[in-house]
Coordinates of C-alpha atoms in Angstrom, one line a residue:
X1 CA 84.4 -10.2 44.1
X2 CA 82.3 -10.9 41.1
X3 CA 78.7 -11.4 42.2
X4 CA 76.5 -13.6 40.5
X5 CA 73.3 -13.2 42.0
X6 CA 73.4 -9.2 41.1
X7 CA 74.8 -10.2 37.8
X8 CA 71.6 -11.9 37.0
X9 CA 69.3 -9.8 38.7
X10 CA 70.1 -6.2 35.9
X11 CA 70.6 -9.5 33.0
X12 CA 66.7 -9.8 34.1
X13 CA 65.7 -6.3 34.0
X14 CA 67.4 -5.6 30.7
X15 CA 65.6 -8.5 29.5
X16 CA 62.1 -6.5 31.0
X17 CA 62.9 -3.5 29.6
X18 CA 63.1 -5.1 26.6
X19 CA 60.2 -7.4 26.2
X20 CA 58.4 -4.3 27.1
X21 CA 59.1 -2.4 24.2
X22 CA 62.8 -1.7 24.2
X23 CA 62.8 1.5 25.9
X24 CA 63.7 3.0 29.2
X25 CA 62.4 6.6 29.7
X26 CA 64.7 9.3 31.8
X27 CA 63.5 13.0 33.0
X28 CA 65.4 13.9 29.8
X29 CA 66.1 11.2 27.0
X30 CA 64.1 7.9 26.1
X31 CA 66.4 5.3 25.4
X32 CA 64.7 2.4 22.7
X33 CA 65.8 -0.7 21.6
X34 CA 64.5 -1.3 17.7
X35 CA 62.3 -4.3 17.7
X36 CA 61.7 -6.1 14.4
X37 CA 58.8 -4.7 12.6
X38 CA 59.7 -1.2 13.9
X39 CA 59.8 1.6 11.5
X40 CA 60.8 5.7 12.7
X41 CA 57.1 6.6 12.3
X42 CA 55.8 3.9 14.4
X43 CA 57.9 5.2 17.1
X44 CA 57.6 8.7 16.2
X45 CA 54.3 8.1 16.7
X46 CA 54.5 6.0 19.9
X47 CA 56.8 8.8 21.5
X48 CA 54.9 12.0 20.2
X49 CA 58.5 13.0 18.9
X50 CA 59.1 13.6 14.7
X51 CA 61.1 11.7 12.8
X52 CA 63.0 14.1 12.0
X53 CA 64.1 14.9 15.4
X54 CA 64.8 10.9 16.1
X55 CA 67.5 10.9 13.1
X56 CA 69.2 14.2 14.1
X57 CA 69.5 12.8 17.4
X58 CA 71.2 9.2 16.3
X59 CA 72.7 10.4 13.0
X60 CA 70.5 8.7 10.9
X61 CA 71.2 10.1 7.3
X62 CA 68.3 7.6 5.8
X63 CA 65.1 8.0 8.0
X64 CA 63.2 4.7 6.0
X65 CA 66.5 2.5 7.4
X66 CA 66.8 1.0 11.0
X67 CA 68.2 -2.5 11.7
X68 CA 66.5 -4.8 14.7
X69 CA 68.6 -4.0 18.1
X70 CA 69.6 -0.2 17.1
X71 CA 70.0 2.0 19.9
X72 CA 67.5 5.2 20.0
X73 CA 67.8 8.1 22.2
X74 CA 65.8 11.0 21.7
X75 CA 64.4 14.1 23.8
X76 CA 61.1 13.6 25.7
X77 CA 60.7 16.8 27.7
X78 CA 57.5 18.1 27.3
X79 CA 56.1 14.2 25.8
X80 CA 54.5 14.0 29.6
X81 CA 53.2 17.1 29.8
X82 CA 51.8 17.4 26.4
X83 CA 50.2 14.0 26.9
X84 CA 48.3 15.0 30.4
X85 CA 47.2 18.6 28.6
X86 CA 46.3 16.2 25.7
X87 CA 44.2 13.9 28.0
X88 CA 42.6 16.6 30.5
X89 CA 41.9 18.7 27.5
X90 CA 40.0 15.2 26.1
X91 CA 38.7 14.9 28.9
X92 CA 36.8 18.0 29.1
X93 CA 35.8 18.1 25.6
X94 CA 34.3 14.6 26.6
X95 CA 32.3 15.9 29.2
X96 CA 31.1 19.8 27.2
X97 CA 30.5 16.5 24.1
X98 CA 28.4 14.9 26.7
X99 CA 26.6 17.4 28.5
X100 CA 25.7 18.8 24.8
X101 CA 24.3 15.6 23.9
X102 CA 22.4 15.0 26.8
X103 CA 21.2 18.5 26.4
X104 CA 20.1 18.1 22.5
X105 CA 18.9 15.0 23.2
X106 CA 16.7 16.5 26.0
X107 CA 15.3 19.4 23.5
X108 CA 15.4 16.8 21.3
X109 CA 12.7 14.4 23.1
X110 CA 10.8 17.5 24.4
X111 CA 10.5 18.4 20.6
X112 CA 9.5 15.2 19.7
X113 CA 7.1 15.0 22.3
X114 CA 5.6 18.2 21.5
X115 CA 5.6 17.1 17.9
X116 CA 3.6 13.7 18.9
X117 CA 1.2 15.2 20.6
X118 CA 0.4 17.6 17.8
X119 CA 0.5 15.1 15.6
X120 CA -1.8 12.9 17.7
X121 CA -4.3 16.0 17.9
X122 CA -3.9 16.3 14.1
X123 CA -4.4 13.1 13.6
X124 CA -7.9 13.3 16.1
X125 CA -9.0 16.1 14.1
X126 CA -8.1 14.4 10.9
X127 CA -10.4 11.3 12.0
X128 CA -12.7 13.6 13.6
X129 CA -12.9 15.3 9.9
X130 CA -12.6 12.2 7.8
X131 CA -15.6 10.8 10.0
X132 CA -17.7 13.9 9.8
X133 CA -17.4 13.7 6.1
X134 CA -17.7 10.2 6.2
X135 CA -21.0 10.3 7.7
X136 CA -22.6 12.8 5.8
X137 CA -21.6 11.2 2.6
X138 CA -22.9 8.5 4.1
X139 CA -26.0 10.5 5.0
X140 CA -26.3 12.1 1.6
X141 CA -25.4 8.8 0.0
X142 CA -28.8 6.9 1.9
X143 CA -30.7 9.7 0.7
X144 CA -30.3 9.4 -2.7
X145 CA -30.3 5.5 -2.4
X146 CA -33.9 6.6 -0.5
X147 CA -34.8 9.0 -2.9
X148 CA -33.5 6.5 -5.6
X149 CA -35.3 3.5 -4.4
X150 CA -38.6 5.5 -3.9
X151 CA -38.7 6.7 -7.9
X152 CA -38.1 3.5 -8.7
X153 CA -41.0 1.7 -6.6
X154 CA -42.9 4.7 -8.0
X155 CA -41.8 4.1 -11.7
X156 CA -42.7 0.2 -11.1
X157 CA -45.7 1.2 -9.7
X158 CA -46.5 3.2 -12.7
X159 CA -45.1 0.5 -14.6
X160 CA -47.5 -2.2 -12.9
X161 CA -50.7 0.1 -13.3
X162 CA -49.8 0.7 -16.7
X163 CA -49.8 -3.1 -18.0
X164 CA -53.0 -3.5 -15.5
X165 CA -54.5 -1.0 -17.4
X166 CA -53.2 -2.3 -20.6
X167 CA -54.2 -6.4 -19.8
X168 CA -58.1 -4.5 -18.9
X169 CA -58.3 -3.0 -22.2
X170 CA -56.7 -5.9 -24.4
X171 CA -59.4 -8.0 -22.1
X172 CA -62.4 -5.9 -22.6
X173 CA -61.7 -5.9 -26.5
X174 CA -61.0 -9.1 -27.1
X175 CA -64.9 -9.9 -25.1
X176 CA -66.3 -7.4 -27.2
X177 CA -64.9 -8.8 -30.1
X178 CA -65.9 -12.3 -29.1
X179 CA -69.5 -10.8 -28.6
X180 CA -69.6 -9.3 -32.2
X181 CA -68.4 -12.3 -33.7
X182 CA -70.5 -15.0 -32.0
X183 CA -71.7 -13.7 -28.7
X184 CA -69.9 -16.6 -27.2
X185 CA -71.1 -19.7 -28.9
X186 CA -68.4 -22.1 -29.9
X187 CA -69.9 -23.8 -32.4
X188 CA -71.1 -20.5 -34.6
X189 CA -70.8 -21.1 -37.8
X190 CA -71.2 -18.6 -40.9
X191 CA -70.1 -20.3 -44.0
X192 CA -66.2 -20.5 -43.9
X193 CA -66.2 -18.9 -40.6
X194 CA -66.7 -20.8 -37.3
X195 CA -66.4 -20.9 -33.4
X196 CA -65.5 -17.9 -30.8
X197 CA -63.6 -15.5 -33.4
X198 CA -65.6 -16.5 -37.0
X199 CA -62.0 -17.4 -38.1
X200 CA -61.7 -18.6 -41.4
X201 CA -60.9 -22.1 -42.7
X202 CA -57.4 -20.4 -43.7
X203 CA -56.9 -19.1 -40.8
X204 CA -57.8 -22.2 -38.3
X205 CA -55.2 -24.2 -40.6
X206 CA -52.7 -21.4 -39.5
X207 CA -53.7 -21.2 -36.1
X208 CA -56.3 -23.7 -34.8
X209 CA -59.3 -23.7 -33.2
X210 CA -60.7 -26.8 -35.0
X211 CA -62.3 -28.2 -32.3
X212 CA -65.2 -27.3 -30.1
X213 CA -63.0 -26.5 -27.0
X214 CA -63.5 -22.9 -25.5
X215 CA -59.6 -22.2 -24.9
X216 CA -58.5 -23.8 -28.1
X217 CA -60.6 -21.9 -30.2
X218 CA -59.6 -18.6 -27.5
X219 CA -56.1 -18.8 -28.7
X220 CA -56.5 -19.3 -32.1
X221 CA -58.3 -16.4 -32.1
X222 CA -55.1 -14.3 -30.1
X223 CA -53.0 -15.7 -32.4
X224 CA -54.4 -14.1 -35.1
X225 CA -55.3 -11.1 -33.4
X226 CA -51.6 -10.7 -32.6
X227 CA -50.1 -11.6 -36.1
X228 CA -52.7 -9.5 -37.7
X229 CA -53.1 -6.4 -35.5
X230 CA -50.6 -6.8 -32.9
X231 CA -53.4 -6.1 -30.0
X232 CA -57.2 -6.9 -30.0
X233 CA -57.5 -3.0 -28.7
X234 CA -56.1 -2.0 -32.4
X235 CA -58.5 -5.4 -33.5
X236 CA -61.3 -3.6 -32.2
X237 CA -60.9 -0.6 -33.5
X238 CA -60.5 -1.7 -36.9
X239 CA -63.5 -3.7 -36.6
X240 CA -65.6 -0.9 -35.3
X241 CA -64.8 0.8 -38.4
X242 CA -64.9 -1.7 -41.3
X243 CA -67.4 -4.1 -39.5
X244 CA -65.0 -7.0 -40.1
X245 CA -61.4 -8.3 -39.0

């Protein structure tokens, strides 16, 4: 008696197998459906089994042609095995990969370590020697500046005693110029010449000393002295020897 219960029960595992990739694996043989897209070196490749050995197995005389529902059956002996010697030998080459790793990355951070703390202690000595130089440029540098800034105080000094020296001389020639000429008196008078300096009537016109005030007729007379002789020390001098200036 035909049952229909049964009937529907293998309709449903057929229907598995094939939603599942078509295939149904025995000790022996793999038996797969071709599902659209498939190609022999997809499921050569799937399988672990050559294309080659695929088409020799189901007469296929053009390895680039299979049609959608095709029936494949093809050797799978030693698929299982090969995979699990595949997997246990990737497996262990994980765990060597690992364990080398860890290992080079141990020596690894040891030699960086070893290499910071050198480096740190270069760098200390670096900064230790950068500082030392540092501070006796420094040191050197203050000395000059010292040494610099005491020849020049010393070289204004000089410079200071010099024109002090200078102003005293131009000031005691000038007085004994003024002494020669009219022992003071603002209102000398010798001819043409008149006041402090016996300057000429030319020679007020130029410069002054018109009037009977002291400073007026003072730096007429410096005028003249400076056109003239350029200092009342050279004034003098030429006066002491001609008698005149």
């Amino acid at each position: 008696m035909f049952n229909i219960k049964k009937t529907l029960t293998i309709a449903a595992g057929v229907a598995g197998a094939l939603a599942f990739g078509g295939a149904h694996a025995s000790a022996d043989t793999t038996d797969y459906v071709v599902q659209s897209g498939d190609t022999l070196n997809k499921i050569s490749a799937k399988y672990n089994v050559s294309v080659d050995k695929i088409a020799a197995q189901n007469n296929i005389s053009n390895v680039n042609w299979i049609v959608t529902g095709q029936h494949l059956s093809f050797a799978t002996d030693d698929t299982t095995s090969t995979q699990t010697a595949s997997t246990t030998t990737a497996a262990a080459d994980t765990s060597s990969t690992t364990q080398a790793a860890s290992t080079t990355s141990s020596t690894d951070n040891t030699a960086s370590t070893s290499t910071q703390t050198a480096s740190t202690t270069t760098a200390a000595a670096d900064t230790s020697s950068t500082t030392q130089a540092a501070s006796t440029t420094s040191s050197t540098d203050n000395t000059a500046s010292t040494s610099t800034q005491t020849a020049s105080t010393t070289t204004a000094a000089t410079s200071s005693t010099t024109t002090s020296s200078s102003s005293s001389s131009e000031t005691a020639a000038l007085n004994a110029l003024i002494a020669r000429e009219s022992s003071g008196n603002v209102n000398a008078t010798n001819s043409q010449y008149y006041g402090l300096g016996q300057l000429s009537a030319q020679a007020r016109s130029i410069y002054g000393g018109n009037t009977a005030d002291y400073n007026d007729q003072l730096n007429a007379m410096k005028a003249y002295i400076a056109t003239r002789y350029g200092t009342a020390v050279n004034a003098l001098a030429h006066s002491n020897s001609t008698g005149w200036y």
